[in-house]
Tab-separated table of C-alpha atoms in Angstrom:
chain	number	residue	atom	x	y	z
B	1	MET	CA	-108.160	-29.526	91.608
B	2	GLU	CA	-105.245	-30.413	93.414
B	3	ARG	CA	-103.708	-31.764	96.745
B	4	SER	CA	-100.555	-29.644	97.291
B	5	ILE	CA	-96.758	-29.976	95.541
B	6	GLN	CA	-94.937	-29.723	98.339
B	7	GLY	CA	-97.559	-27.559	100.688
B	8	GLY	CA	-99.121	-25.379	97.352
B	9	SER	CA	-102.357	-25.721	95.631
B	10	TRP	CA	-102.006	-25.082	92.134
B	11	PRO	CA	-104.602	-25.228	89.576
B	12	GLU	CA	-104.502	-28.302	86.661
B	13	LYS	CA	-102.398	-26.527	84.281
B	14	LYS	CA	-99.959	-25.258	86.562
B	15	VAL	CA	-99.329	-29.194	87.407
B	16	ASP	CA	-99.603	-30.079	83.936
B	17	GLU	CA	-96.709	-27.872	83.278
B	18	PHE	CA	-94.638	-28.723	86.600
B	19	LEU	CA	-95.615	-33.069	85.417
B	20	ASP	CA	-93.980	-31.402	81.666
B	21	GLN	CA	-91.126	-30.216	83.183
B	22	ILE	CA	-89.987	-33.049	85.699
B	23	SER	CA	-90.603	-35.164	82.258
B	24	ALA	CA	-88.667	-32.726	79.760
B	25	GLY	CA	-86.991	-30.477	82.019
B	26	GLY	CA	-83.403	-32.264	81.533
B	27	GLU	CA	-81.690	-34.995	83.757
B	28	GLY	CA	-80.447	-31.447	86.095
B	29	TYR	CA	-84.290	-30.509	86.604
B	30	ARG	CA	-85.403	-34.088	87.067
B	31	ARG	CA	-82.254	-34.682	89.892
B	32	LEU	CA	-83.246	-31.773	91.950
B	33	VAL	CA	-86.658	-33.070	92.295
B	34	GLU	CA	-85.727	-36.029	92.951
B	35	ARG	CA	-82.714	-35.032	95.775
B	36	LEU	CA	-84.747	-33.082	97.763
B	37	PRO	CA	-84.823	-34.308	101.474
B	38	ALA	CA	-88.618	-34.315	100.911
B	39	ILE	CA	-91.577	-35.978	98.755
B	40	VAL	CA	-92.644	-33.558	96.077
B	41	TYR	CA	-95.847	-34.712	94.915
B	42	ALA	CA	-99.289	-33.809	92.709
B	43	ALA	CA	-102.508	-35.149	94.055
B	44	GLU	CA	-105.898	-34.612	93.288
B	45	LEU	CA	-107.873	-33.722	96.670
B	46	GLY	CA	-110.412	-35.804	98.855
B	47	GLU	CA	-109.433	-38.996	100.713
B	48	HIS	CA	-108.963	-40.719	97.727
B	49	GLY	CA	-107.776	-38.414	95.222
B	50	HIS	CA	-105.834	-39.994	92.242
B	51	TRP	CA	-101.791	-39.241	92.083
B	52	ARG	CA	-99.926	-38.488	89.042
B	53	TYR	CA	-96.475	-37.656	90.249
B	54	VAL	CA	-94.674	-38.947	93.428
B	55	SER	CA	-90.986	-38.625	93.636
B	56	PRO	CA	-88.508	-41.319	94.567
B	57	GLN	CA	-88.345	-40.181	98.100
B	58	VAL	CA	-91.902	-41.554	98.983
B	59	GLU	CA	-90.313	-45.007	99.316
B	60	GLU	CA	-86.964	-44.163	101.157
B	61	ILE	CA	-89.881	-42.428	104.006
B	62	THR	CA	-92.659	-43.611	103.949
B	63	GLY	CA	-91.128	-47.848	102.882
B	64	TYR	CA	-94.402	-47.875	100.091
B	65	SER	CA	-92.671	-47.304	96.555
B	66	GLN	CA	-93.973	-44.761	93.958
B	67	GLU	CA	-95.078	-47.436	92.143
B	68	GLU	CA	-97.770	-48.145	94.642
B	69	TRP	CA	-98.584	-44.709	95.471
B	70	LEU	CA	-100.032	-43.918	91.599
B	71	ALA	CA	-101.958	-47.271	91.974
B	72	ASP	CA	-103.455	-46.785	95.201
B	73	PRO	CA	-105.467	-43.226	95.396
B	74	GLY	CA	-106.147	-44.334	98.941
B	75	LEU	CA	-103.486	-44.974	100.732
B	76	TRP	CA	-102.273	-41.090	101.361
B	77	ALA	CA	-105.100	-41.108	103.660
B	78	LYS	CA	-104.560	-44.779	104.930
B	79	LEU	CA	-101.189	-44.373	106.344
B	80	LEU	CA	-102.109	-40.807	107.898
B	81	HIS	CA	-101.341	-40.759	111.884
B	82	PRO	CA	-104.655	-41.360	113.031
B	83	ASP	CA	-104.240	-38.712	115.634
B	84	ASP	CA	-103.676	-36.581	112.623
B	85	ARG	CA	-106.520	-38.189	110.414
B	86	GLU	CA	-109.145	-36.027	110.768
B	87	ARG	CA	-107.410	-32.586	110.959
B	88	ALA	CA	-105.090	-33.382	107.962
B	89	LEU	CA	-108.911	-34.843	105.856
B	90	SER	CA	-110.681	-32.058	106.988
B	91	GLN	CA	-108.422	-29.127	106.244
B	92	GLU	CA	-107.311	-30.263	102.856
B	93	THR	CA	-111.188	-30.353	102.496
B	94	ARG	CA	-110.655	-26.664	103.913
B	95	ARG	CA	-108.382	-26.111	100.462
B	96	THR	CA	-110.602	-26.214	98.187
B	97	MET	CA	-112.921	-23.524	99.329
B	98	GLY	CA	-110.925	-20.919	97.119
B	99	ASN	CA	-108.284	-19.916	99.599
B	100	ARG	CA	-105.073	-19.526	96.396
B	101	ASN	CA	-102.605	-19.746	99.221
B	102	PRO	CA	-103.543	-21.437	102.390
B	103	PRO	CA	-101.113	-22.922	104.449
B	104	PRO	CA	-99.371	-26.163	104.641
B	105	ILE	CA	-100.592	-29.330	106.495
B	106	ASP	CA	-98.864	-30.662	108.501
B	107	TYR	CA	-99.844	-34.576	109.844
B	108	ARG	CA	-97.700	-38.069	110.941
B	109	MET	CA	-97.911	-40.521	108.610
B	110	ILE	CA	-97.195	-44.738	109.500
B	111	THR	CA	-94.277	-46.203	107.059
B	112	ARG	CA	-95.212	-49.771	106.078
B	113	GLY	CA	-92.500	-50.752	108.765
B	114	GLY	CA	-95.349	-49.146	111.199
B	115	GLU	CA	-92.686	-46.343	112.507
B	116	THR	CA	-94.610	-42.633	112.287
B	117	VAL	CA	-92.382	-39.909	110.553
């Protein structure tokens, strides 16, 4: 089971295909993904879900590098804004209950510099 890629819930096979496209889809495809004004990611569900891919925008937006996100499965949950944490974790858990098109989860995060995004 995977956390979303820009809000949609994808089965393992689709995530693998997406990661293959990013790796081998050519420079144009990779450049497109990495120029979006958003963080594109693939990660397992849950507070400590393993991160498999995160676009480089993550560092500009959060202050944490791609390497830090991939090395620390709990970083996402640690950076959730305290007022949004419980709701975001609860909504993500509900995604695993068979809803193929769950609504996006909106939440704020705390950056390395202590700002809210």
